[in-house]
Short mmCIF file of C-alpha atoms in Angstrom, two decimals:
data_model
loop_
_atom_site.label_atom_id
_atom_site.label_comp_id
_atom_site.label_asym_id
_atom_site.label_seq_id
_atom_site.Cartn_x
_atom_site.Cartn_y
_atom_site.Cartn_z
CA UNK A 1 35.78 -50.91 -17.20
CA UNK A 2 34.42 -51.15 -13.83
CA UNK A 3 32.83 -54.52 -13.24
CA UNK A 4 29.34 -55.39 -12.84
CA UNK A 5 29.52 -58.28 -10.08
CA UNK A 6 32.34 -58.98 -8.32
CA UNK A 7 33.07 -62.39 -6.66
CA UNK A 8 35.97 -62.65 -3.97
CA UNK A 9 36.87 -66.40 -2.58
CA UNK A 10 33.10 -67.50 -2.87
CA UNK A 11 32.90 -70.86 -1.17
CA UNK A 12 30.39 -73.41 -0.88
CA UNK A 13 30.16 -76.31 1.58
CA UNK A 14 27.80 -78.77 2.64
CA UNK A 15 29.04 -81.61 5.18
CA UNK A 16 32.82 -80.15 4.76
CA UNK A 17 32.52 -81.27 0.70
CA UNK A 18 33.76 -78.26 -1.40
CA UNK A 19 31.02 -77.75 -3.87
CA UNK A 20 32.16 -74.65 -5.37
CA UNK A 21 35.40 -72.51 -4.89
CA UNK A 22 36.01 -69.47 -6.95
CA UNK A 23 38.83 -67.32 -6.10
CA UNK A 24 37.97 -64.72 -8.37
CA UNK A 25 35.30 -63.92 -11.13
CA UNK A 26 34.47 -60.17 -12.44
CA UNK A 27 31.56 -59.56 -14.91
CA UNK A 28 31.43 -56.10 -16.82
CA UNK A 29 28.12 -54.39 -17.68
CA UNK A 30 26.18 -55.77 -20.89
CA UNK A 31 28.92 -58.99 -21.15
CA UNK A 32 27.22 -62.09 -21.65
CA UNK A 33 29.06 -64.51 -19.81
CA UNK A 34 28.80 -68.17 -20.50
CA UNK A 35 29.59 -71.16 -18.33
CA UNK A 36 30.50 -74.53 -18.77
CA UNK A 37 31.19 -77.77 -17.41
CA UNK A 38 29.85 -81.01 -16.89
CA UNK A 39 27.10 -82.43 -14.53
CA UNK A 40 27.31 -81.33 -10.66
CA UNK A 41 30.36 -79.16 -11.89
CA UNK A 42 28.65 -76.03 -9.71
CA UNK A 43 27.24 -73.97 -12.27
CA UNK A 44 23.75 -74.17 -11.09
CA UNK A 45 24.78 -73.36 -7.38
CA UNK A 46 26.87 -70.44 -9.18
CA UNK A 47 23.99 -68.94 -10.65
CA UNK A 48 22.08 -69.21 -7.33
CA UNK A 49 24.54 -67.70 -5.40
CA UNK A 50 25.48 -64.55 -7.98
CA UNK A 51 21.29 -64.04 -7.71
CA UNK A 52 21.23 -64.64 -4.16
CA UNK A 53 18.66 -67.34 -4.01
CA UNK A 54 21.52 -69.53 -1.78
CA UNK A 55 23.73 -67.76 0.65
CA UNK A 56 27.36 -68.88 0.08
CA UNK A 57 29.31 -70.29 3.05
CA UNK A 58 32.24 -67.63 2.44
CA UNK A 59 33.22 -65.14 0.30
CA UNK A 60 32.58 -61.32 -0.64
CA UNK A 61 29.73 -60.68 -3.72
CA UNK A 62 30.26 -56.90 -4.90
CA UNK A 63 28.05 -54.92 -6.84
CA UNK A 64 29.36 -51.86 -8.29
CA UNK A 65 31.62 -51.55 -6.29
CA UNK A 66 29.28 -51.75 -3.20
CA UNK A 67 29.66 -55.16 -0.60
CA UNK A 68 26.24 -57.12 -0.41
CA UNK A 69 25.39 -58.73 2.87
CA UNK A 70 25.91 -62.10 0.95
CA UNK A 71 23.51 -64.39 4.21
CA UNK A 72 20.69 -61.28 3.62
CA UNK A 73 20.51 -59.60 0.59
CA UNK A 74 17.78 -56.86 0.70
CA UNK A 75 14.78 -57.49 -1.31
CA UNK A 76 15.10 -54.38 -3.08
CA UNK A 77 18.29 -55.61 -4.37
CA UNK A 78 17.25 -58.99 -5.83
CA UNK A 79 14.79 -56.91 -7.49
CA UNK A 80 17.17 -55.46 -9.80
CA UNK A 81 17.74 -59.31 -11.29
CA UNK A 82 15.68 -61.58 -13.01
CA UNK A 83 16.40 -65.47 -13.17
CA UNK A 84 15.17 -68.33 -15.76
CA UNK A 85 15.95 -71.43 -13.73
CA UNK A 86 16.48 -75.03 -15.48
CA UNK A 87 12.97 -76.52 -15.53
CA UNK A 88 9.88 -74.24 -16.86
CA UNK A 89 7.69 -73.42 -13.80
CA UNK A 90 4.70 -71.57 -14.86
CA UNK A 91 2.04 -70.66 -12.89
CA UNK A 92 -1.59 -71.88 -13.52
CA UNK A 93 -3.06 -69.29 -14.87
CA UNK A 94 -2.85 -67.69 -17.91
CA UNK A 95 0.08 -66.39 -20.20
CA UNK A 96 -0.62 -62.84 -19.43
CA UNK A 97 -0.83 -62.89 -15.30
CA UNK A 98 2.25 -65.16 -15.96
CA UNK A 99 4.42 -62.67 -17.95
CA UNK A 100 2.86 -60.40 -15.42
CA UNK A 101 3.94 -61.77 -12.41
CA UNK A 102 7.22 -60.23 -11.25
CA UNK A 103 5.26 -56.70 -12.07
CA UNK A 104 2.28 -57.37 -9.83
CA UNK A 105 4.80 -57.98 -7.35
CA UNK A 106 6.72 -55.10 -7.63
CA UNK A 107 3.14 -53.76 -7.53
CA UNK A 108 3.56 -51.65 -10.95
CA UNK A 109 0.16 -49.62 -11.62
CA UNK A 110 -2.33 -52.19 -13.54
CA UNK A 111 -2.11 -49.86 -16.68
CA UNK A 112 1.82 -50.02 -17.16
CA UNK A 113 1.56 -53.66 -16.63
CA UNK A 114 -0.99 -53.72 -19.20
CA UNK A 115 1.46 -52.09 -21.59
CA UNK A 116 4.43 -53.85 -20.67
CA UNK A 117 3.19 -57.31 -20.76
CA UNK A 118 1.47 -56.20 -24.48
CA UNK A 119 5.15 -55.47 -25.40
CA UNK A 120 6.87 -58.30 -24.61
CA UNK A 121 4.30 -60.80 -25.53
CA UNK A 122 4.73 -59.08 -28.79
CA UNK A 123 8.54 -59.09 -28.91
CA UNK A 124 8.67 -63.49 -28.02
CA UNK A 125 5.91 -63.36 -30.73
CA UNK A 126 3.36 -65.01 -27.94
CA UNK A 127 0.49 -62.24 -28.20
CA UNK A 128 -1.97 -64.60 -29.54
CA UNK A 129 -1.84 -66.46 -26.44
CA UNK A 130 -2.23 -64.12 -23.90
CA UNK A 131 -4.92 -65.62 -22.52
CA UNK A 132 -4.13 -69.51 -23.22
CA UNK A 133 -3.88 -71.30 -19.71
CA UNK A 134 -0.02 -71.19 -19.64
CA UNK A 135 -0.26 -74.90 -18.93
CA UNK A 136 -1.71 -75.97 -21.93
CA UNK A 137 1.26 -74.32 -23.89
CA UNK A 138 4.14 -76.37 -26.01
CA UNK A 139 7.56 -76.27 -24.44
CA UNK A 140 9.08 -73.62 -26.80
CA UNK A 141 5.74 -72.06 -26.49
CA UNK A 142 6.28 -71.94 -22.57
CA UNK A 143 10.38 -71.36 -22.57
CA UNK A 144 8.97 -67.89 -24.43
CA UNK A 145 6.51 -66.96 -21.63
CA UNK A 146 9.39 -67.62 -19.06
CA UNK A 147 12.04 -65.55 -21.27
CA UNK A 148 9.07 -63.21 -20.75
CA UNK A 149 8.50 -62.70 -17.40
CA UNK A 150 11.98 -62.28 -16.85
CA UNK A 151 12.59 -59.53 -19.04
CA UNK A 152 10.02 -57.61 -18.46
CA UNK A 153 11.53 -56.79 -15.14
CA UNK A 154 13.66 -55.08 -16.69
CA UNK A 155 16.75 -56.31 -14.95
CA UNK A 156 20.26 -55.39 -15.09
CA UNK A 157 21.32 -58.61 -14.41
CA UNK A 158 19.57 -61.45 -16.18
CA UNK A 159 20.39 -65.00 -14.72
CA UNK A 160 19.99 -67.80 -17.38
CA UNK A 161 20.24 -71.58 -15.67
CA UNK A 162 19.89 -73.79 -18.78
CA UNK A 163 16.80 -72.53 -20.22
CA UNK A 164 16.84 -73.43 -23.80
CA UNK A 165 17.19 -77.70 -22.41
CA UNK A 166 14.46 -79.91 -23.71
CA UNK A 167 13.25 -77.21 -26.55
CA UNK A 168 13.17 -79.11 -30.22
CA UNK A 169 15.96 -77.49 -32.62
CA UNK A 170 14.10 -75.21 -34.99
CA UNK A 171 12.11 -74.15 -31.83
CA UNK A 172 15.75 -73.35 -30.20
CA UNK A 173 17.14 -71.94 -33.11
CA UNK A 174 14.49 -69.59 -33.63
CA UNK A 175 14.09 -68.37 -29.75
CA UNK A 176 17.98 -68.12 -29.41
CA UNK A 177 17.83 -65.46 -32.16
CA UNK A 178 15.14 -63.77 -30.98
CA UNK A 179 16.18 -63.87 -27.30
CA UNK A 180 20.19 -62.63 -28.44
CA UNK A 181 18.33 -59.25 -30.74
CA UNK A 182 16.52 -58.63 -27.46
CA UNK A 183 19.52 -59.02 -25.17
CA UNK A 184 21.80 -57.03 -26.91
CA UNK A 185 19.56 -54.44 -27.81
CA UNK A 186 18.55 -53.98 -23.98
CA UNK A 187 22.51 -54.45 -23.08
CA UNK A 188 21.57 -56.50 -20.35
CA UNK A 189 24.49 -58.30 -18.53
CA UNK A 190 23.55 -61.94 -18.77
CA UNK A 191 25.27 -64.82 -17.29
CA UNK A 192 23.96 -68.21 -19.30
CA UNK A 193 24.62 -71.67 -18.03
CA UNK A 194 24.39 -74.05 -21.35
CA UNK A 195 25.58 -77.45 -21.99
CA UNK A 196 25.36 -76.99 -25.49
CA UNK A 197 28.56 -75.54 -27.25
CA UNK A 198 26.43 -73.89 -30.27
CA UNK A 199 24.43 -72.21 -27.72
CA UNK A 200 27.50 -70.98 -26.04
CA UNK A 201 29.32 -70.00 -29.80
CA UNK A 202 26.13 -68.19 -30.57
CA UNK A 203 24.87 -66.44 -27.27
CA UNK A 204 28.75 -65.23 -25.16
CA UNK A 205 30.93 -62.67 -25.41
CA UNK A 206 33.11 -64.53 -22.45
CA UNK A 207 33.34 -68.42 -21.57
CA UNK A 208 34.15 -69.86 -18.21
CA UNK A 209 34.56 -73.83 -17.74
CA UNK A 210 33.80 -74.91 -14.36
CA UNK A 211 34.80 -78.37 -13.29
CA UNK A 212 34.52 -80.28 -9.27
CA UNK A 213 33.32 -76.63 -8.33
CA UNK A 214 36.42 -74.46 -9.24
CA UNK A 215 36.43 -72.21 -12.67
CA UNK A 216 39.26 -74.23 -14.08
CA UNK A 217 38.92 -71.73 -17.45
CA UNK A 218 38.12 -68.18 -18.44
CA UNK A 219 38.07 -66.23 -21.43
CA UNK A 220 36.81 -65.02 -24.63
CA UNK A 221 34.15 -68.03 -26.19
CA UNK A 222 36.46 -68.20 -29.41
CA UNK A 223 39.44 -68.64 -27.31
CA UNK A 224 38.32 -70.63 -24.56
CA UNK A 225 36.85 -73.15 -27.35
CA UNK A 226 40.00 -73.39 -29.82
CA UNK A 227 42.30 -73.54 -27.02
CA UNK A 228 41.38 -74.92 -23.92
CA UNK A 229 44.24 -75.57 -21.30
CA UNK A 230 45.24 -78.78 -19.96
CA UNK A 231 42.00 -78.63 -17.41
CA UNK A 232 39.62 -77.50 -19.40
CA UNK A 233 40.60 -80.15 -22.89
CA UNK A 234 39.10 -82.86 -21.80
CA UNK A 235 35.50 -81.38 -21.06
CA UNK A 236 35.66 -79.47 -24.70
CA UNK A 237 36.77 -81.99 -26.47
CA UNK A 238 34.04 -84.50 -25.05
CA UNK A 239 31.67 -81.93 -25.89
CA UNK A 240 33.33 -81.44 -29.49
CA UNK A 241 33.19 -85.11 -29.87
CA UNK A 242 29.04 -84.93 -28.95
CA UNK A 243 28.80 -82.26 -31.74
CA UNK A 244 30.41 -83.96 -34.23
CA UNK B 1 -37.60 -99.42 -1.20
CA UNK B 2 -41.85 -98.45 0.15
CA UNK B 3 -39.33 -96.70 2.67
CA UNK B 4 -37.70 -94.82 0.68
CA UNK B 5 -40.50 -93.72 -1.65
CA UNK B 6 -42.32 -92.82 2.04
CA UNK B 7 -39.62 -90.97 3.17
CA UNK B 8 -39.09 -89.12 0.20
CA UNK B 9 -42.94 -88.21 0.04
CA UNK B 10 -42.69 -87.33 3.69
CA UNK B 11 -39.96 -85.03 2.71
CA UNK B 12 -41.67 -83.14 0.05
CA UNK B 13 -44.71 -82.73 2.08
CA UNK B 14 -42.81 -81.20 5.20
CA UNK B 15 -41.07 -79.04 3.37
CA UNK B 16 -44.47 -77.93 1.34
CA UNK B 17 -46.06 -77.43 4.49
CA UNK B 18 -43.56 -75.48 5.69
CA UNK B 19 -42.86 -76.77 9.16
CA UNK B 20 -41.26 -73.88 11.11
CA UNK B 21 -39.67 -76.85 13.49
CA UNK B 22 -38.14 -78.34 10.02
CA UNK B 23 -36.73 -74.94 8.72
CA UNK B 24 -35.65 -74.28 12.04
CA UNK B 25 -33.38 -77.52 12.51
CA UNK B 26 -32.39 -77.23 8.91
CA UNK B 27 -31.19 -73.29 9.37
CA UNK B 28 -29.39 -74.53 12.62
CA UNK B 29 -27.48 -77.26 10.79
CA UNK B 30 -26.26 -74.71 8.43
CA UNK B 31 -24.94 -72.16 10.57
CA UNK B 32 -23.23 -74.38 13.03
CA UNK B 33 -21.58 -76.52 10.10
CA UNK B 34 -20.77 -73.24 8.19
CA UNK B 35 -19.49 -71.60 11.20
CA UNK B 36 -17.13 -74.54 12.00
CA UNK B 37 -15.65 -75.29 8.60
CA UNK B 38 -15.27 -71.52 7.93
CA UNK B 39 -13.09 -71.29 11.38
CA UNK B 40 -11.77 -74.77 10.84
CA UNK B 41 -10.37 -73.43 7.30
CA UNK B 42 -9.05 -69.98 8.61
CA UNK B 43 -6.98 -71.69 11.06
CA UNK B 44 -6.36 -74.42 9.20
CA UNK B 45 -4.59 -73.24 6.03
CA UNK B 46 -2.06 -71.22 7.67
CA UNK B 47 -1.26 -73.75 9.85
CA UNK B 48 -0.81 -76.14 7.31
CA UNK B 49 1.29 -73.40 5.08
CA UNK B 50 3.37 -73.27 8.23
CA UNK B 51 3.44 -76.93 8.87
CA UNK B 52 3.97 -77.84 5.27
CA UNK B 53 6.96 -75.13 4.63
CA UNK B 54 8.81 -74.64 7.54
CA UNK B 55 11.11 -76.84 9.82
CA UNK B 56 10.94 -76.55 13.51
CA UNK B 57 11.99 -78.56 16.42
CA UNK B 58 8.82 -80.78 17.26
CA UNK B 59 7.52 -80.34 14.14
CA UNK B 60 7.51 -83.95 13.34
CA UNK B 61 5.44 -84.59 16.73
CA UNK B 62 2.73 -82.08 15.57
CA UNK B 63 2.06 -83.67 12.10
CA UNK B 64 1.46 -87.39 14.64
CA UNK B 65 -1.10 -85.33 16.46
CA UNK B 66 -2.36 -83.85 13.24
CA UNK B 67 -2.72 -86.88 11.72
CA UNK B 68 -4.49 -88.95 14.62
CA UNK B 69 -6.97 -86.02 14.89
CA UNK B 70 -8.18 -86.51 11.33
CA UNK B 71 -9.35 -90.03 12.95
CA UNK B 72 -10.31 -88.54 15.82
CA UNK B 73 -13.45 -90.47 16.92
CA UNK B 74 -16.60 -87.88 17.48
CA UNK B 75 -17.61 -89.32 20.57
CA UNK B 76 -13.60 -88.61 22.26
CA UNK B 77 -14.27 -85.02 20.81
CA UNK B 78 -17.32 -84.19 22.39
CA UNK B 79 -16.27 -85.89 25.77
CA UNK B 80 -13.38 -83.48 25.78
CA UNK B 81 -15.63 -80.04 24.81
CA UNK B 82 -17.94 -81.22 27.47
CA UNK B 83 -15.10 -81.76 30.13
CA UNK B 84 -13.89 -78.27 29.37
CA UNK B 85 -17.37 -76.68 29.14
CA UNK B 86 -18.88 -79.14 32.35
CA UNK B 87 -19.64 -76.61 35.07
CA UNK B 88 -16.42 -77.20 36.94
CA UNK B 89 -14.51 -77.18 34.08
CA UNK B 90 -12.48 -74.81 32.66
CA UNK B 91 -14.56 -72.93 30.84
CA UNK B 92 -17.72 -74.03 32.95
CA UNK B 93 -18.63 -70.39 34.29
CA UNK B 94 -19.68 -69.10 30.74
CA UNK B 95 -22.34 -72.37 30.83
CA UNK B 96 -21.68 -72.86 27.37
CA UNK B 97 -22.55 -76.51 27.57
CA UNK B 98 -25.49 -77.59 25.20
CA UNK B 99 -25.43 -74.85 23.01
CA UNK B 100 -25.10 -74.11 19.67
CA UNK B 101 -21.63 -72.87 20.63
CA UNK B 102 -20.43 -75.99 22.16
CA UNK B 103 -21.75 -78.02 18.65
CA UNK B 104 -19.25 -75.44 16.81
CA UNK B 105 -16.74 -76.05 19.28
CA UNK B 106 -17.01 -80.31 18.88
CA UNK B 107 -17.02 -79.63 14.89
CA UNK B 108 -14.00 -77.58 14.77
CA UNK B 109 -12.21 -80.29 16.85
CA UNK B 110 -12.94 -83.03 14.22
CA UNK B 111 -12.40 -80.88 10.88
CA UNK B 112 -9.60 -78.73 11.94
CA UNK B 113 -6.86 -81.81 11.89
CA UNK B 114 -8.15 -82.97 8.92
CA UNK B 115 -7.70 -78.93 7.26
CA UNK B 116 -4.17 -78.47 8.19
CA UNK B 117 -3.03 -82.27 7.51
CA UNK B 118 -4.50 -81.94 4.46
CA UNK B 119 -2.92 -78.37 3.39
CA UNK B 120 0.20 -79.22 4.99
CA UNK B 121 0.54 -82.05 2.47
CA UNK B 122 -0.75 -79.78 -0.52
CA UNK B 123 2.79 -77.86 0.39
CA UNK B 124 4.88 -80.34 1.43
CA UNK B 125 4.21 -81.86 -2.43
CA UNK B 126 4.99 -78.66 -4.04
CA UNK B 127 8.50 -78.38 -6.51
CA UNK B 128 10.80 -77.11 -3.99
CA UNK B 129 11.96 -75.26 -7.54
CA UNK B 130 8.78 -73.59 -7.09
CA UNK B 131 9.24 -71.70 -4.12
CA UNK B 132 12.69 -70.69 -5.61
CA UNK B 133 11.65 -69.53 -8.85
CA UNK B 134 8.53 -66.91 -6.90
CA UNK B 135 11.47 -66.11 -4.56
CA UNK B 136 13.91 -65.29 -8.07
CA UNK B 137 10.83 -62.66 -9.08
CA UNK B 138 11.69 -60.65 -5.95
CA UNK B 139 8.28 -62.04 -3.58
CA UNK B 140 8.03 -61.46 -0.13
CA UNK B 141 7.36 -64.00 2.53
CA UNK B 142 3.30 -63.03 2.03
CA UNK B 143 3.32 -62.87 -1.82
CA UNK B 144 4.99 -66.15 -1.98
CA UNK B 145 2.69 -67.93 0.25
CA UNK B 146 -0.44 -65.95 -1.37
CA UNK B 147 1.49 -67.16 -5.11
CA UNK B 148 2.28 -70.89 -3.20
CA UNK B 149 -1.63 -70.82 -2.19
CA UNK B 150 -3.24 -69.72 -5.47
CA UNK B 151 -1.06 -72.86 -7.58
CA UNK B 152 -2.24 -75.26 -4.89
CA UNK B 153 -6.06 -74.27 -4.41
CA UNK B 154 -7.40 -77.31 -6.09
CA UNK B 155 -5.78 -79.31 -2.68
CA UNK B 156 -6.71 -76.54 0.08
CA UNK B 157 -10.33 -76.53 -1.53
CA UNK B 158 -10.36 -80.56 -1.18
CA UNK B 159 -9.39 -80.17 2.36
CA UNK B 160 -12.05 -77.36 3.16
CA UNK B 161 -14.68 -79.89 1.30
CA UNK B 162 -13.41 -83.10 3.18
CA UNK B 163 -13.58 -80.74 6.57
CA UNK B 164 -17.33 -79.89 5.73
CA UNK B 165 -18.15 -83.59 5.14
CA UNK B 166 -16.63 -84.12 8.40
CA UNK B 167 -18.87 -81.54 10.06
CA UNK B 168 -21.94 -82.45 8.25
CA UNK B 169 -22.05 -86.05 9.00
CA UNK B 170 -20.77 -85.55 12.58
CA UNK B 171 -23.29 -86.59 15.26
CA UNK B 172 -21.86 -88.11 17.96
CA UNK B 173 -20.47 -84.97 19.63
CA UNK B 174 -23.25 -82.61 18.53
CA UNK B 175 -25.02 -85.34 20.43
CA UNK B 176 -23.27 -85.40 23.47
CA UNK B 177 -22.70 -81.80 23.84
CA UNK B 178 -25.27 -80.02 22.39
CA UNK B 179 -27.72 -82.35 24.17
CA UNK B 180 -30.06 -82.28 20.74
CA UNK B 181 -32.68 -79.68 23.14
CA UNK B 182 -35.90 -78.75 20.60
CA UNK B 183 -35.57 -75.22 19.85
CA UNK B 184 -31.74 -74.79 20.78
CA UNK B 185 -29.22 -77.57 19.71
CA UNK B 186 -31.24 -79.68 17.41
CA UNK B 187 -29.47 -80.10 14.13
CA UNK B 188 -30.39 -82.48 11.09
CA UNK B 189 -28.18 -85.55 12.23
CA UNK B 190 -29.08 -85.49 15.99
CA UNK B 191 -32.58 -85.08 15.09
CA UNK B 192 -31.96 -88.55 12.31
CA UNK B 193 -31.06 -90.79 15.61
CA UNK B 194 -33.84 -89.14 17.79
CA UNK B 195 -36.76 -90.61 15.13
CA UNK B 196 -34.95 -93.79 14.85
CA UNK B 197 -35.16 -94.55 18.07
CA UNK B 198 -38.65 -93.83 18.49
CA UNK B 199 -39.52 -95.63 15.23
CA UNK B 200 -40.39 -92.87 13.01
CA UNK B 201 -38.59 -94.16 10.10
CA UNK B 202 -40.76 -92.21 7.27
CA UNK B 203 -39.72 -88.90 9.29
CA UNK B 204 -35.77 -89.89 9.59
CA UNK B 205 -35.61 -90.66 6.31
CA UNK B 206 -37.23 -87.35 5.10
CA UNK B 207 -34.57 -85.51 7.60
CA UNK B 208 -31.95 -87.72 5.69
CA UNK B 209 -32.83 -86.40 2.26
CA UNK B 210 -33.15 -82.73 3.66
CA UNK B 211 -29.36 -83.29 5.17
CA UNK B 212 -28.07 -85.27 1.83
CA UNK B 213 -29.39 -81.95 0.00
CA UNK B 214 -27.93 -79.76 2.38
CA UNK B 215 -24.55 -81.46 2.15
CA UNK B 216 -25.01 -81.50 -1.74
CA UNK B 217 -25.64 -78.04 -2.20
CA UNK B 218 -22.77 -76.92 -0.30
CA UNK B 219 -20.08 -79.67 -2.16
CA UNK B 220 -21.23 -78.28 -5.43
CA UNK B 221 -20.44 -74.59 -4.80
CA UNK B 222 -17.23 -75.64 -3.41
CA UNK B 223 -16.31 -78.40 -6.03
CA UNK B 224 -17.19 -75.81 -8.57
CA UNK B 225 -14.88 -73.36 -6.86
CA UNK B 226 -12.10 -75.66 -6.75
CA UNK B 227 -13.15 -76.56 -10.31
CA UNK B 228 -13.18 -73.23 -11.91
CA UNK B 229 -10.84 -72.34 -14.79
CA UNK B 230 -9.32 -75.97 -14.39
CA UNK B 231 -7.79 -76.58 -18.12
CA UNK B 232 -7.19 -80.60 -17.57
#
């Protein structure tokens, strides 16, 4: 199958320290691919760099098939992907102009936004607050409208930096359901930074394990998980060890 | 306090009587203030957006001079608008030297620092995360500034109100180069100092109430403005 995104040597360096090196990475349409690894491993400058919000220092970034200018990616390209960064940033205003956002910049005609927003406040279950000042919301409550307003872009690529951190259990539990059904049912290629192994059992089809800014693992989540290699063990069975 | 009650009474009756003079001075005040907080601010912001989210060589240098111009005495601004506007200054052929114009000119000197210093640090506080997260829904430059703008408007709206204050108070430079002329540059404040010096307390306390009304009316449009649909 023809990949997705395609990463060749991507390199990151700031003050001639390697941040992240990846020789090699592929990602097939409607895979969810997780990723792994301890504090300042890389994975959040990963995800910034495979949705272009940081300009690697070297390296090719295809996709299909086509060569993006990696230090300008066109606007109309970044378009095509939505991503949920780490901490909840919500706008002051309410839940619908939140959800609402990304369209109104797009500039989608007020009554498709109308409908759209409708629909996906409906499928995170958030309709009732539509018009709740999003900053008066719980943290699940607010994880949902983020979810949200990436989603309904629509994107082919969906870029997930932590975003189920700080959310109670049942809260989690419940929105990681919810959020998988939609995923799968839109096939959208995700790529989901977690530090949380259930999260990662639950949510990937594929697991990579970054460590000191290098992918030092990559596989199917099962496989990856029973039988890490030699560089990989020690972070999995730490994280094992925190489950238990 | 007799002085206060006097000047209070003096107050109501010249505005029941209607004193053209009064409504005159009053209507001037309003306009030049107005006219130099509304430039002030549509400079002001942008500069402050710029100042507060871009890097530049000098910038640095820019925010000292911002900074010492929102504590730039009145008096240094209206010698400098009257050196440019003095007929062999600059700008001395258009004889633009006690008029209303030149009042404007004074005010935006003293409230335009205090604008952009003031929106520049609106932005400069802002969650770097922030500006990443309107850039991640696919904003241009001028939807993430409008975006930037709308989440910091409680800030920007503080600045515009702390630049009006600045206007409204301001005499010192109205004084000096508006020349406070009956009938052409004589606002509220330079009219205050005029019947304190001749004595008329009763009268420059009434003008004091008509300017603390003035100043009132305007703060509490703005504040509730800045104030509206505010959840904490």
């Amino acid at each position: 199958m023809n990949p997705m995104i395609r990463l060749e040597n991507i390199q990151y360096t700031n003050k001639d320290r390697t941040i992240l090196s990846v020789p090699s990475l592929s990602i097939t349409q409607g895979e969810i691919l997780g990723m792994m690894g301890p504090n300042g491993a890389g994975k959040s400058t990963l995800i910034k760099i495979l949705s272009c919000l940081q300009a690697p220092t070297g390296g090719k970034l295809y996709y299909k098939n086509a060569e993006l200018p990696i230090s300008r990616i066109p606007l109309e390209q970044r378009r095509k992907w939505a991503v949920v960064l780490q901490q909840t940033l919500i706008f002051d205003t309410t839940v619908f102009q939140n959800v609402a956002a990304g369209l109104k910049i797009r500039k989608v005609p007020r009554s498709q936004i109308k409908q759209k927003v409708d629909f996906w406040l409906e499928q995170f279950g958030i309709s009732h607050l539509a018009k709740k000042n999003a900053h008066q919301l719980s943290g699940g409550e607010a994880q949902r409208v983020n979810l949200a307003r990436a989603l309904i872009l629509d994107p082919e690529v969906l870029y997930l930096d932590e975003p189920f951190t700080a959310l109670d259990y049942p809260t989690k539990v419940k929105l990681l359901k919810d959020f998988k059904a939609i995923i799968k049912q839109t096939k959208t290629t995700t790529i989901f930074v977690s530090h949380d192994v259930t999260e990662i059992q639950f949510m990937c089809d594929r697991l990579a394990i970054l460590m000191d800014g290098h992918i030092v693992q990559i596989g199917s989540t099962a496989n990856v998980l029973n039988n890490p290699n030699q560089y990989a063990s020690p972070f999995i069975h730490d994280m094992s060890l925190h489950i238990e | 306090m007799d002085l206060l009650i006097e000047g209070l009474k003096k107050a109501i009756e010249m505005l029941i009587s209607g004193d053209p003079e009064i409504f005159e001075i009053t209507w001037l005040t309003l306009r030049v203030s107005l006219t130099a907080v509304l430039i002030s601010t549509f400079i002001g912001i942008p500069a402050g957006v710029i100042l507060g989210l871009t890097s530049f060589p000098g910038r640095r240098f820019v925010l000292i001079l911002i900074n010492i111009g929102m504590g730039l005495p009145p008096v240094v601004a209206g010698l400098w608008i009257t050196m440019l506007l003095w007929r062999s200054g600059p700008l001395g052929s258009f004889s633009l030297l006690y008029s209303p114009f030149a009042i404007i000119m004074a005010q935006i000197l003293v409230s335009l620092p205090i604008i952009i210093g003031l929106t520049c640090s609106a932005f400069q506080q802002m969650d770097e995360k922030m500006l990443l997260q309107i850039k991640a829904l696919g904003a241009t430059r001028l939807q993430t500034v409008r975006l930037l703008v709308r989440e910091v408007k409680i800030a920007i709206l503080a600045a515009v109100i702390a630049g009006f204050g600045r206007v409204i108070a301001e005499v010192g430079a109205a004084m000096m180069v508006g020349g406070n002329i009956r009938g052409e540059t004589r606002i509220l404040t330079t009219s205050i100092v005029m019947e304190v010096s001749k004595g008329n307390f009763d009268v420059a306390l009434a003008l004091s109430f008509l300017l603390m009304s003035l100043a009132f009316i305007i703060t509490f449009l703005l504040t509730n403005l800045q104030q509206r649909n505010r959840v904490r």
